[in-house]
Short mmCIF file of C-alpha atoms and ligand atoms in Angstrom, two decimals:
data_model
loop_
_atom_site.label_atom_id
_atom_site.label_comp_id
_atom_site.label_asym_id
_atom_site.label_seq_id
_atom_site.Cartn_x
_atom_site.Cartn_y
_atom_site.Cartn_z
CA UNK A 1 32.26 37.77 0.87
CA UNK A 2 29.72 37.08 -1.89
CA UNK A 3 26.07 38.11 -1.50
CA UNK A 4 24.87 34.50 -1.28
CA UNK A 5 27.48 33.63 1.41
CA UNK A 6 26.44 36.66 3.45
CA UNK A 7 22.76 35.78 3.28
CA UNK A 8 23.46 32.15 4.14
CA UNK A 9 25.69 33.02 7.10
CA UNK A 10 23.15 35.45 8.47
CA UNK A 11 20.25 33.01 8.06
CA UNK A 12 22.18 30.23 9.80
CA UNK A 13 22.99 32.59 12.70
CA UNK A 14 19.40 33.72 12.96
CA UNK A 15 18.02 30.16 13.03
CA UNK A 16 20.83 28.67 15.06
CA UNK A 17 19.04 25.55 16.35
CA UNK A 18 17.67 24.31 13.05
CA UNK A 19 20.17 21.90 11.43
CA UNK A 20 17.84 20.52 8.73
CA UNK A 21 16.90 24.04 7.66
CA UNK A 22 20.62 24.97 7.53
CA UNK A 23 21.28 21.94 5.33
CA UNK A 24 18.50 22.83 2.90
CA UNK A 25 19.67 26.44 2.62
CA UNK A 26 23.33 25.40 2.28
CA UNK A 27 22.39 23.12 -0.60
CA UNK A 28 20.56 25.92 -2.42
CA UNK A 29 21.82 29.42 -1.66
CA UNK A 30 25.48 29.22 -2.86
CA UNK A 31 24.43 27.69 -6.20
CA UNK A 32 22.40 30.85 -7.01
CA UNK A 33 25.48 33.12 -7.18
CA UNK A 34 26.06 32.85 -10.98
CA UNK A 35 22.44 33.89 -11.58
CA UNK A 36 22.64 36.76 -9.07
CA UNK A 37 25.89 37.93 -10.71
CA UNK A 38 23.93 38.38 -13.94
CA UNK A 39 20.98 40.04 -12.15
CA UNK A 40 22.21 42.53 -9.53
CA UNK A 41 18.64 43.81 -9.13
CA UNK A 42 17.88 40.81 -6.92
CA UNK A 43 20.62 41.75 -4.49
CA UNK A 44 19.52 45.40 -4.48
CA UNK A 45 15.95 44.40 -3.59
CA UNK A 46 16.96 41.86 -0.93
CA UNK A 47 15.14 39.02 -2.63
CA UNK A 48 17.31 36.31 -1.05
CA UNK A 49 17.07 37.77 2.48
CA UNK A 50 13.28 37.68 2.06
CA UNK A 51 13.27 34.20 0.54
CA UNK A 52 14.99 32.54 3.54
CA UNK A 53 12.48 34.08 5.99
CA UNK A 54 9.03 32.38 6.03
CA UNK A 55 6.10 34.72 5.48
CA UNK A 56 4.35 33.15 8.46
CA UNK A 57 4.95 30.33 10.98
CA UNK A 58 2.04 28.87 12.92
CA UNK A 59 2.62 26.63 15.95
CA UNK A 60 -0.30 25.20 17.87
CA UNK A 61 -1.44 22.78 20.56
CA UNK A 62 -3.25 19.62 19.44
CA UNK A 63 -5.06 17.96 22.36
CA UNK A 64 -6.91 14.68 21.77
CA UNK A 65 -8.21 11.70 23.73
CA UNK A 66 -6.71 8.23 23.28
CA UNK A 67 -8.51 4.87 23.52
CA UNK A 68 -7.83 4.69 27.28
CA UNK A 69 -9.71 7.94 27.78
CA UNK A 70 -6.49 9.83 28.50
CA UNK A 71 -5.65 13.29 27.16
CA UNK A 72 -2.66 13.44 24.81
CA UNK A 73 -1.04 16.65 23.60
CA UNK A 74 0.92 17.08 20.37
CA UNK A 75 2.39 20.09 18.64
CA UNK A 76 1.08 21.20 15.25
CA UNK A 77 2.92 23.29 12.64
CA UNK A 78 2.19 25.16 9.44
CA UNK A 79 4.97 27.20 7.84
CA UNK A 80 3.69 29.42 5.03
CA UNK A 81 6.99 30.12 3.35
CA UNK A 82 6.40 31.98 0.12
CA UNK A 83 3.25 32.92 -1.80
CA UNK A 84 4.83 35.07 -4.55
CA UNK A 85 3.63 32.80 -7.37
CA UNK A 86 0.43 31.37 -5.84
CA UNK A 87 -1.28 30.01 -2.72
CA UNK A 88 0.93 28.06 -0.33
CA UNK A 89 1.03 24.39 -1.23
CA UNK A 90 2.86 21.55 0.48
CA UNK A 91 2.22 18.47 2.56
CA UNK A 92 1.53 17.68 6.19
CA UNK A 93 3.89 15.27 7.93
CA UNK A 94 2.87 13.26 10.99
CA UNK A 95 5.99 11.71 12.54
CA UNK A 96 7.48 11.84 16.04
CA UNK A 97 10.60 13.59 14.67
CA UNK A 98 8.62 16.59 13.35
CA UNK A 99 9.93 19.92 14.68
CA UNK A 100 10.22 23.46 13.33
CA UNK A 101 13.60 22.80 11.67
CA UNK A 102 12.21 19.87 9.65
CA UNK A 103 9.07 21.76 8.61
CA UNK A 104 11.16 24.77 7.58
CA UNK A 105 13.56 22.70 5.49
CA UNK A 106 10.61 21.06 3.76
CA UNK A 107 8.83 24.39 3.24
CA UNK A 108 11.95 26.01 1.83
CA UNK A 109 12.48 23.15 -0.65
CA UNK A 110 8.83 23.35 -1.58
CA UNK A 111 9.17 26.94 -2.89
CA UNK A 112 11.63 25.83 -5.59
CA UNK A 113 9.85 22.57 -6.33
CA UNK A 114 6.49 24.23 -6.85
CA UNK A 115 8.06 26.84 -9.08
CA UNK A 116 9.70 24.13 -11.21
CA UNK A 117 6.31 22.56 -11.97
CA UNK A 118 5.41 25.71 -13.93
CA UNK A 119 2.09 25.88 -12.03
CA UNK A 120 0.88 28.74 -9.83
CA UNK A 121 1.63 27.40 -6.37
CA UNK A 122 3.68 28.90 -3.56
CA UNK A 123 5.63 26.98 -0.92
CA UNK A 124 4.46 25.79 2.50
CA UNK A 125 4.68 22.74 4.75
CA UNK A 126 3.18 21.54 8.00
CA UNK A 127 2.54 18.62 10.28
CA UNK A 128 2.73 17.40 13.84
CA UNK A 129 4.94 15.31 16.11
CA UNK A 130 2.15 12.70 16.19
CA UNK A 131 2.92 9.08 15.34
CA UNK A 132 0.01 7.36 13.54
CA UNK A 133 1.86 4.03 13.81
CA UNK A 134 0.14 1.67 16.25
CA UNK A 135 -2.84 4.00 16.76
CA UNK A 136 -6.41 2.84 16.21
CA UNK A 137 -8.49 4.42 13.43
CA UNK A 138 -10.52 6.20 16.10
CA UNK A 139 -7.39 7.69 17.65
CA UNK A 140 -6.10 8.86 14.25
CA UNK A 141 -9.50 10.45 13.55
CA UNK A 142 -9.57 12.18 16.96
CA UNK A 143 -6.09 13.56 16.35
CA UNK A 144 -6.85 14.75 12.79
CA UNK A 145 -10.07 16.45 13.90
CA UNK A 146 -8.30 18.29 16.69
CA UNK A 147 -5.40 19.24 14.38
CA UNK A 148 -7.66 20.83 11.78
CA UNK A 149 -9.84 22.51 14.40
CA UNK A 150 -6.93 24.95 14.76
CA UNK A 151 -5.48 24.72 11.25
CA UNK A 152 -8.73 25.47 9.37
CA UNK A 153 -8.56 29.21 10.10
CA UNK A 154 -5.16 29.48 8.38
CA UNK A 155 -5.89 27.59 5.15
CA UNK A 156 -8.24 27.96 2.18
CA UNK A 157 -8.55 27.20 -1.52
CA UNK A 158 -6.94 30.53 -2.52
CA UNK A 159 -4.68 30.81 0.50
CA UNK A 160 -3.06 27.53 1.51
CA UNK A 161 -3.85 24.02 0.27
CA UNK A 162 -2.06 21.32 2.30
CA UNK A 163 -1.57 17.71 1.09
CA UNK A 164 -0.11 14.48 2.53
CA UNK A 165 3.46 13.50 3.35
CA UNK A 166 5.03 10.95 5.70
CA UNK A 167 2.31 9.53 7.94
CA UNK A 168 -0.46 11.41 6.14
CA UNK A 169 -2.21 9.39 3.44
CA UNK A 170 -5.76 9.06 2.14
CA UNK A 171 -7.15 8.06 5.56
CA UNK A 172 -5.74 11.12 7.34
CA UNK A 173 -6.67 13.57 4.54
CA UNK A 174 -10.23 12.15 4.66
CA UNK A 175 -10.59 12.82 8.40
CA UNK A 176 -8.98 16.25 8.05
CA UNK A 177 -11.13 17.37 5.12
CA UNK A 178 -14.32 16.04 6.73
CA UNK A 179 -13.72 18.14 9.85
CA UNK A 180 -12.65 21.15 7.72
CA UNK A 181 -15.97 21.02 5.84
CA UNK A 182 -17.87 20.70 9.09
CA UNK A 183 -16.14 23.76 10.55
CA UNK A 184 -16.35 25.97 7.47
CA UNK A 185 -19.35 24.67 5.56
CA UNK A 186 -17.22 24.80 2.42
CA UNK A 187 -16.58 22.09 -0.17
CA UNK A 188 -13.90 24.18 -1.82
CA UNK A 189 -11.23 21.52 -2.21
CA UNK A 190 -8.81 22.93 0.38
CA UNK A 191 -6.49 19.91 1.00
CA UNK A 192 -5.34 17.66 -1.82
CA UNK A 193 -4.86 13.92 -1.90
CA UNK A 194 -8.59 13.55 -1.25
CA UNK A 195 -10.47 10.33 -2.03
CA UNK A 196 -11.91 10.04 -5.54
CA UNK A 197 -15.43 9.93 -4.06
CA UNK A 198 -15.18 13.49 -2.72
CA UNK A 199 -13.04 15.55 -5.09
CA UNK A 200 -9.72 13.75 -5.36
CA UNK A 201 -7.80 13.43 -8.60
CA UNK A 202 -6.97 10.21 -10.35
CA UNK A 203 -3.18 9.59 -10.37
CA UNK A 204 -2.62 11.60 -7.14
CA UNK A 205 -1.74 8.40 -5.27
CA UNK A 206 0.74 7.37 -7.95
CA UNK A 207 1.96 10.88 -8.83
CA UNK A 208 5.21 11.28 -6.89
CA UNK A 209 6.51 7.82 -7.73
CA UNK A 210 5.43 7.86 -11.38
CA UNK A 211 6.77 11.40 -11.74
CA UNK A 212 10.14 10.36 -10.36
CA UNK A 213 10.40 7.58 -12.93
CA UNK A 214 9.34 9.93 -15.79
CA UNK A 215 12.23 12.20 -14.85
CA UNK A 216 14.70 9.32 -14.51
CA UNK A 217 13.56 8.13 -17.97
CA UNK A 218 14.97 11.40 -19.35
CA UNK A 219 18.19 11.03 -17.34
CA UNK A 220 18.64 7.55 -18.79
CA UNK A 221 17.95 8.91 -22.28
CA UNK A 222 20.76 11.43 -21.77
CA UNK A 223 23.03 8.43 -21.10
CA UNK A 224 21.62 6.80 -24.27
CA UNK A 225 19.97 3.96 -22.38
CA UNK A 226 16.62 3.02 -20.76
CA UNK A 227 15.06 1.26 -17.77
CA UNK A 228 14.99 -2.09 -19.58
CA UNK A 229 16.87 -4.63 -17.45
CA UNK A 230 18.29 -2.06 -15.02
CA UNK A 231 18.71 -3.26 -11.44
CA UNK A 232 17.08 -0.65 -9.23
CA UNK A 233 17.29 -0.23 -5.48
CA UNK A 234 14.54 1.67 -3.70
CA UNK A 235 14.41 2.63 -0.02
CA UNK A 236 11.13 3.05 1.84
CA UNK A 237 7.86 1.22 1.29
CA UNK A 238 5.38 4.03 1.65
CA UNK A 239 3.42 5.95 -0.95
CA UNK A 240 6.40 7.27 -2.91
CA UNK A 241 8.42 4.04 -2.81
CA UNK A 242 5.51 1.80 -3.89
CA UNK A 243 4.52 3.84 -6.97
CA UNK A 244 8.14 4.45 -7.92
CA UNK A 245 8.57 0.68 -7.96
CA UNK A 246 5.32 0.20 -9.92
CA UNK A 247 6.31 2.51 -12.78
CA UNK A 248 9.92 1.27 -12.84
CA UNK A 249 8.62 -2.31 -13.18
CA UNK A 250 6.26 -1.25 -15.99
CA UNK A 251 9.25 0.16 -17.86
CA UNK A 252 11.25 -3.06 -17.56
CA UNK A 253 13.46 -2.37 -14.52
CA UNK A 254 14.25 -5.02 -11.93
CA UNK A 255 13.52 -3.61 -8.47
CA UNK A 256 15.41 -5.62 -5.85
CA UNK A 257 14.96 -3.79 -2.52
CA UNK A 258 12.39 -1.99 -0.38
CA UNK A 259 12.67 -0.94 3.27
CA UNK A 260 11.06 0.64 6.30
CA UNK A 261 12.54 2.15 9.44
CA UNK A 262 13.26 -1.35 10.86
CA UNK A 263 15.27 -2.78 7.96
CA UNK A 264 15.26 -3.78 4.29
CA UNK A 265 14.26 -6.65 2.07
CA UNK A 266 16.57 -7.78 -0.75
CA UNK A 267 14.93 -10.01 -3.33
CA UNK A 268 17.48 -10.75 -6.08
CA UNK A 269 14.74 -12.23 -8.34
CA UNK A 270 12.84 -8.97 -8.15
CA UNK A 271 10.47 -7.56 -5.52
CA UNK A 272 6.85 -8.70 -5.78
CA UNK A 273 4.99 -5.41 -5.52
CA UNK A 274 1.57 -6.98 -4.89
CA UNK A 275 2.96 -8.46 -1.69
CA UNK A 276 4.40 -5.10 -0.60
CA UNK A 277 1.10 -3.35 -1.32
CA UNK A 278 -0.83 -5.96 0.67
CA UNK A 279 1.52 -5.61 3.68
CA UNK A 280 1.82 -1.83 3.62
CA UNK A 281 -1.40 -0.48 2.12
CA UNK A 282 -3.90 -3.03 3.47
CA UNK A 283 -2.41 -4.51 6.64
CA UNK A 284 -0.25 -1.52 7.70
CA UNK A 285 2.43 -4.12 8.53
CA UNK A 286 6.24 -4.21 8.52
CA UNK A 287 8.45 -4.94 5.50
CA UNK A 288 10.00 -7.97 7.25
CA UNK A 289 6.65 -9.76 6.74
CA UNK A 290 7.57 -9.95 3.03
CA UNK A 291 9.68 -13.02 3.85
CA UNK A 292 6.58 -14.93 5.02
CA UNK A 293 5.42 -14.82 1.36
CA UNK A 294 8.82 -15.02 -0.36
CA UNK A 295 11.25 -17.14 1.68
CA UNK A 296 13.95 -16.77 -1.01
CA UNK A 297 14.27 -13.05 -0.22
CA UNK A 298 16.63 -11.79 2.47
CA UNK A 299 15.88 -9.36 5.32
CA UNK A 300 18.47 -7.08 6.91
CA UNK A 301 17.55 -5.53 10.25
CA UNK A 302 18.73 -1.90 10.63
CA UNK A 303 20.56 -2.06 7.30
CA UNK A 304 20.46 0.39 4.40
CA UNK A 305 19.88 -0.60 0.79
CA UNK A 306 22.87 1.25 -0.71
CA UNK A 307 25.27 -1.69 -0.33
CA UNK A 308 23.21 -3.69 -2.86
CA UNK A 309 24.77 -3.51 -6.36
CA UNK A 310 22.55 -1.56 -8.78
CA UNK A 311 22.38 0.65 -11.87
CA UNK A 312 19.83 3.06 -10.38
CA UNK A 313 19.31 4.10 -6.74
CA UNK A 314 16.11 5.84 -5.66
CA UNK A 315 15.89 7.01 -2.04
CA UNK A 316 12.17 7.22 -1.20
CA UNK A 317 11.94 7.15 2.61
CA UNK A 318 13.17 10.22 4.51
CA UNK A 319 15.82 12.93 4.91
CA UNK A 320 19.54 12.12 5.27
CA UNK A 321 19.13 8.42 4.54
CA UNK A 322 21.97 8.39 2.00
CA UNK A 323 25.29 9.36 3.58
CA UNK A 324 28.79 9.59 2.10
CA UNK A 325 29.34 5.97 3.10
CA UNK A 326 26.28 4.86 1.14
CA UNK A 327 27.31 7.02 -1.82
CA UNK A 328 30.77 5.37 -1.73
CA UNK A 329 29.14 1.92 -1.92
CA UNK A 330 26.97 2.97 -4.86
CA UNK A 331 29.98 4.38 -6.72
CA UNK A 332 32.05 1.26 -6.06
CA UNK A 333 29.24 -0.90 -7.46
CA UNK A 334 28.99 1.13 -10.68
CA UNK A 335 25.69 2.92 -10.06
CA UNK A 336 24.74 5.25 -12.96
CA UNK A 337 21.94 7.36 -11.52
CA UNK A 338 20.71 8.52 -8.12
CA UNK A 339 17.38 10.39 -8.12
CA UNK A 340 15.64 11.55 -4.94
CA UNK A 341 12.04 10.46 -4.33
CA UNK A 342 12.11 11.63 -0.72
CA UNK A 343 12.98 15.17 0.38
CA UNK A 344 16.68 15.82 1.08
CA UNK A 345 17.58 12.14 1.50
CA UNK A 346 21.15 12.69 0.33
CA UNK A 347 23.63 14.44 2.61
CA UNK A 348 25.59 17.28 1.02
CA UNK A 349 28.88 15.38 1.18
CA UNK A 350 27.26 12.38 -0.50
CA UNK A 351 25.90 14.57 -3.34
CA UNK A 352 29.36 16.01 -3.92
CA UNK A 353 30.89 12.53 -3.95
CA UNK A 354 28.35 11.22 -6.45
CA UNK A 355 28.80 14.22 -8.74
CA UNK A 356 32.60 14.01 -8.56
CA UNK A 357 32.36 10.36 -9.63
CA UNK A 358 30.07 11.05 -12.59
CA UNK A 359 26.95 9.52 -11.08
CA UNK A 360 24.07 11.50 -12.57
CA UNK A 361 22.18 12.97 -9.61
CA UNK A 362 18.68 14.53 -9.49
CA UNK A 363 17.57 16.53 -6.41
CA UNK A 364 14.13 15.91 -4.91
CA UNK A 365 12.88 19.41 -5.61
CA UNK A 366 12.90 18.41 -9.28
CA UNK A 367 12.54 14.63 -9.25
CA UNK A 368 9.74 14.32 -6.68
CA UNK A 369 7.73 17.32 -7.93
CA UNK A 370 5.12 15.03 -9.54
CA UNK A 371 3.13 14.79 -6.30
CA UNK A 372 2.62 18.49 -5.88
CA UNK A 373 2.05 18.90 -9.62
CA UNK A 374 -0.91 16.51 -9.54
CA UNK A 375 -2.09 18.19 -6.33
CA UNK A 376 -2.27 21.43 -8.31
CA UNK A 377 -4.18 19.56 -11.02
CA UNK A 378 -6.55 18.37 -8.28
CA UNK A 379 -7.09 22.03 -7.32
CA UNK A 380 -7.88 22.89 -10.94
CA UNK A 381 -10.42 20.04 -11.16
CA UNK A 382 -12.03 21.09 -7.85
CA UNK A 383 -12.40 24.61 -9.20
CA UNK A 384 -14.11 23.55 -12.39
CA UNK A 385 -15.88 20.54 -10.82
CA UNK A 386 -14.92 18.70 -13.95
CA UNK A 387 -12.81 15.56 -13.49
CA UNK A 388 -10.24 14.15 -15.89
CA UNK A 389 -9.51 10.52 -16.74
CA UNK A 390 -6.50 8.62 -15.37
CA UNK A 391 -4.86 8.80 -18.76
CA UNK A 392 -5.43 12.57 -19.07
CA UNK A 393 -3.82 13.30 -15.70
CA UNK A 394 -0.99 10.81 -16.28
CA UNK A 395 -0.13 12.46 -19.61
CA UNK A 396 -0.12 15.91 -18.00
CA UNK A 397 2.15 14.58 -15.23
CA UNK A 398 4.52 13.06 -17.77
CA UNK A 399 4.66 16.34 -19.71
CA UNK A 400 5.38 18.31 -16.53
CA UNK A 401 8.20 15.98 -15.45
CA UNK A 402 9.80 15.98 -18.89
CA UNK A 403 9.59 19.79 -18.95
CA UNK A 404 11.24 19.94 -15.52
CA UNK A 405 14.11 17.78 -16.76
CA UNK A 406 14.55 19.98 -19.83
CA UNK A 407 14.46 23.14 -17.73
CA UNK A 408 16.98 22.01 -15.10
CA UNK A 409 19.44 20.46 -17.55
CA UNK A 410 19.31 23.49 -19.88
CA UNK A 411 19.68 25.88 -16.94
CA UNK A 412 22.72 23.96 -15.67
CA UNK A 413 24.34 24.16 -19.10
CA UNK A 414 23.44 27.86 -19.46
CA UNK A 415 25.20 28.71 -16.16
CA UNK A 416 28.34 26.73 -16.92
CA UNK A 417 27.65 23.68 -14.75
CA UNK A 418 26.48 21.20 -17.39
CA UNK A 419 25.14 17.98 -15.84
CA UNK A 420 24.85 19.55 -12.37
CA UNK A 421 21.10 19.13 -11.95
CA UNK A 422 21.25 20.43 -8.38
CA UNK A 423 22.42 23.87 -9.51
CA UNK A 424 20.09 23.69 -12.53
CA UNK A 425 17.05 23.00 -10.34
CA UNK A 426 17.94 25.65 -7.79
CA UNK A 427 18.48 28.39 -10.36
CA UNK A 428 15.48 27.46 -12.53
CA UNK A 429 13.19 27.30 -9.47
CA UNK A 430 14.56 30.53 -8.01
CA UNK A 431 14.30 32.51 -11.24
CA UNK A 432 10.50 32.48 -11.44
CA UNK A 433 9.92 33.17 -7.74
CA UNK A 434 12.53 35.97 -7.68
CA UNK A 435 10.97 37.60 -10.73
CA UNK A 436 7.53 37.47 -9.11
CA UNK A 437 8.89 38.93 -5.86
CA UNK A 438 10.67 41.73 -7.69
CA UNK A 439 7.56 42.66 -9.67
CA UNK A 440 5.38 42.73 -6.55
CA UNK A 441 7.63 45.11 -4.62
CA UNK A 442 9.03 44.75 -1.11
CA UNK A 443 6.34 42.47 0.33
P1 LIG B 501 4.94 7.35 3.79
O1 LIG B 501 4.60 7.65 5.20
O2 LIG B 501 3.91 6.76 2.91
O3 LIG B 501 6.20 6.36 3.77
C1 LIG B 501 7.41 6.71 4.36
C2 LIG B 501 8.37 5.55 4.23
O4 LIG B 501 9.66 5.97 4.69
C3 LIG B 501 8.00 4.35 5.08
O5 LIG B 501 8.48 3.18 4.49
C4 LIG B 501 8.72 4.66 6.38
O6 LIG B 501 8.99 3.52 7.19
C5 LIG B 501 10.01 5.24 5.86
N1 LIG B 501 10.56 6.17 6.87
C6 LIG B 501 9.96 7.27 7.36
N2 LIG B 501 10.74 7.86 8.29
C7 LIG B 501 11.84 7.10 8.36
C8 LIG B 501 13.02 7.18 9.12
N3 LIG B 501 13.21 8.17 10.01
N4 LIG B 501 13.96 6.24 8.91
C9 LIG B 501 13.76 5.24 8.02
N5 LIG B 501 12.66 5.11 7.27
C10 LIG B 501 11.72 6.02 7.44
O7 LIG B 501 5.54 8.70 3.19
P2 LIG B 501 5.71 9.11 1.66
O8 LIG B 501 6.04 7.91 0.85
O9 LIG B 501 4.59 9.96 1.30
O10 LIG B 501 7.00 10.06 1.76
C11 LIG B 501 8.32 9.57 1.61
C12 LIG B 501 9.25 10.73 1.30
O11 LIG B 501 8.85 11.35 0.06
C13 LIG B 501 9.28 11.87 2.32
O12 LIG B 501 10.59 12.42 2.36
C14 LIG B 501 8.32 12.88 1.73
O13 LIG B 501 8.61 14.20 2.21
C15 LIG B 501 8.65 12.73 0.26
N6 LIG B 501 7.63 13.21 -0.66
C16 LIG B 501 6.35 12.71 -0.61
C17 LIG B 501 5.41 13.14 -1.51
C18 LIG B 501 4.05 12.53 -1.57
O14 LIG B 501 3.33 12.84 -2.52
N7 LIG B 501 3.67 11.65 -0.64
C19 LIG B 501 5.71 14.20 -2.47
C20 LIG B 501 7.10 14.59 -2.51
C21 LIG B 501 7.99 14.12 -1.60
P3 LIG B 501 8.18 3.33 8.57
O15 LIG B 501 6.82 2.89 8.15
O16 LIG B 501 8.94 2.29 9.32
O17 LIG B 501 8.18 4.67 9.27
#
């Protein structure tokens, strides 16, 4: 049995009740074998065995009081996965589905993603099984304050810098950072995605979505075409989905769908993004309300967007939202490119199907790295207390995403799997972390 198969089998056995973590490791570990074959020193020093084991996992109680005066209890998580190349960095997710398996899959992905950005940030992830949906602002604040009252002792500007993710946007980061400052007395920038008024970076809100489109731009270039006139389907209607749509529209694409966990809107004339922003960012409403403003659009309860004919498909909601069935529909309709905005949205079988049918596929650890890249730029600005213009940050983001595309496509070609951007991203991300781990000894 190969080294990578052994490590994978052992890690799955050791973490037997964590299906999402298994999936993330299964997508990565076997693709590293060609690189390991060339570098036996990594096997000798057990780099992979160390990589699949988080450096630290913190689980904690989060008690808070709701608007009826009743005590509620949630569970908080922070998994500090790997700090070989820099302080842990990765978002916080607030969603009822959050459990250790989900946080570990996200943290594991984050190691490779952060490495691909070329910046000095290690991998971590956290969150809570708290649902901000339907809660008052006061309840969200009470929860965030209680959450960080435990978390603050485990994070810090040179140690661990969390950001947002599903259910954690500017409002939540504001409450969290406010309480962090109160507890520590420090304005050191720990936590990214902060408001511009208190140390946030311009472009952080747009970063993941814009970054995704900058990478897809390069994929389209490799097919000798561009966004101009391309029908694009997007799932989700949160932070990533909205700014993915915004940049795609700027580059001449026609975005025809957006969704939330209740269903999706299909607007053949093209989605009106101002309406989506008003519903989602201002009113915190549901995507079905889009039809009140655009009666010509259609709404599908419980449906998925992948049945809508398109050139480009961009999953931007959550994990495992694109199954083999969805991939089959995209292939049948002649889709050219699938690029992940969300983390692990595409099931393994669906990825294999897309690749076998020559649909160019980009994994999230490369294509959605723009968010964490700008978070690292936010850290740099906090350090120097010198803030850059929108254009400055946007140009840096664009350069980083284009460099990621070059790195993953060249790495794929170098290891004999030309066009396989999954293997390219895994190997390119692993290489830097493995080198750092080797040089620092058995830690
Ligand atoms: P948001 O909370 O802003 O939006 C999430 C969107 O996905 C909403 O439309 C939500 O619908 C939908 N969604 C969430 N869970 C489910 C579910 N179980 N089934 C169907 N739809 C669901 O999150 P983000 O936009 O920040 O994150 C989206 C994805 O992108 C996540 O996978 C995240 O890990 C990833 N990502 C985010 C980054 C960032 O910078 N924010 C960076 C890199 C990756 P509803 O409102 O109904 O729940």
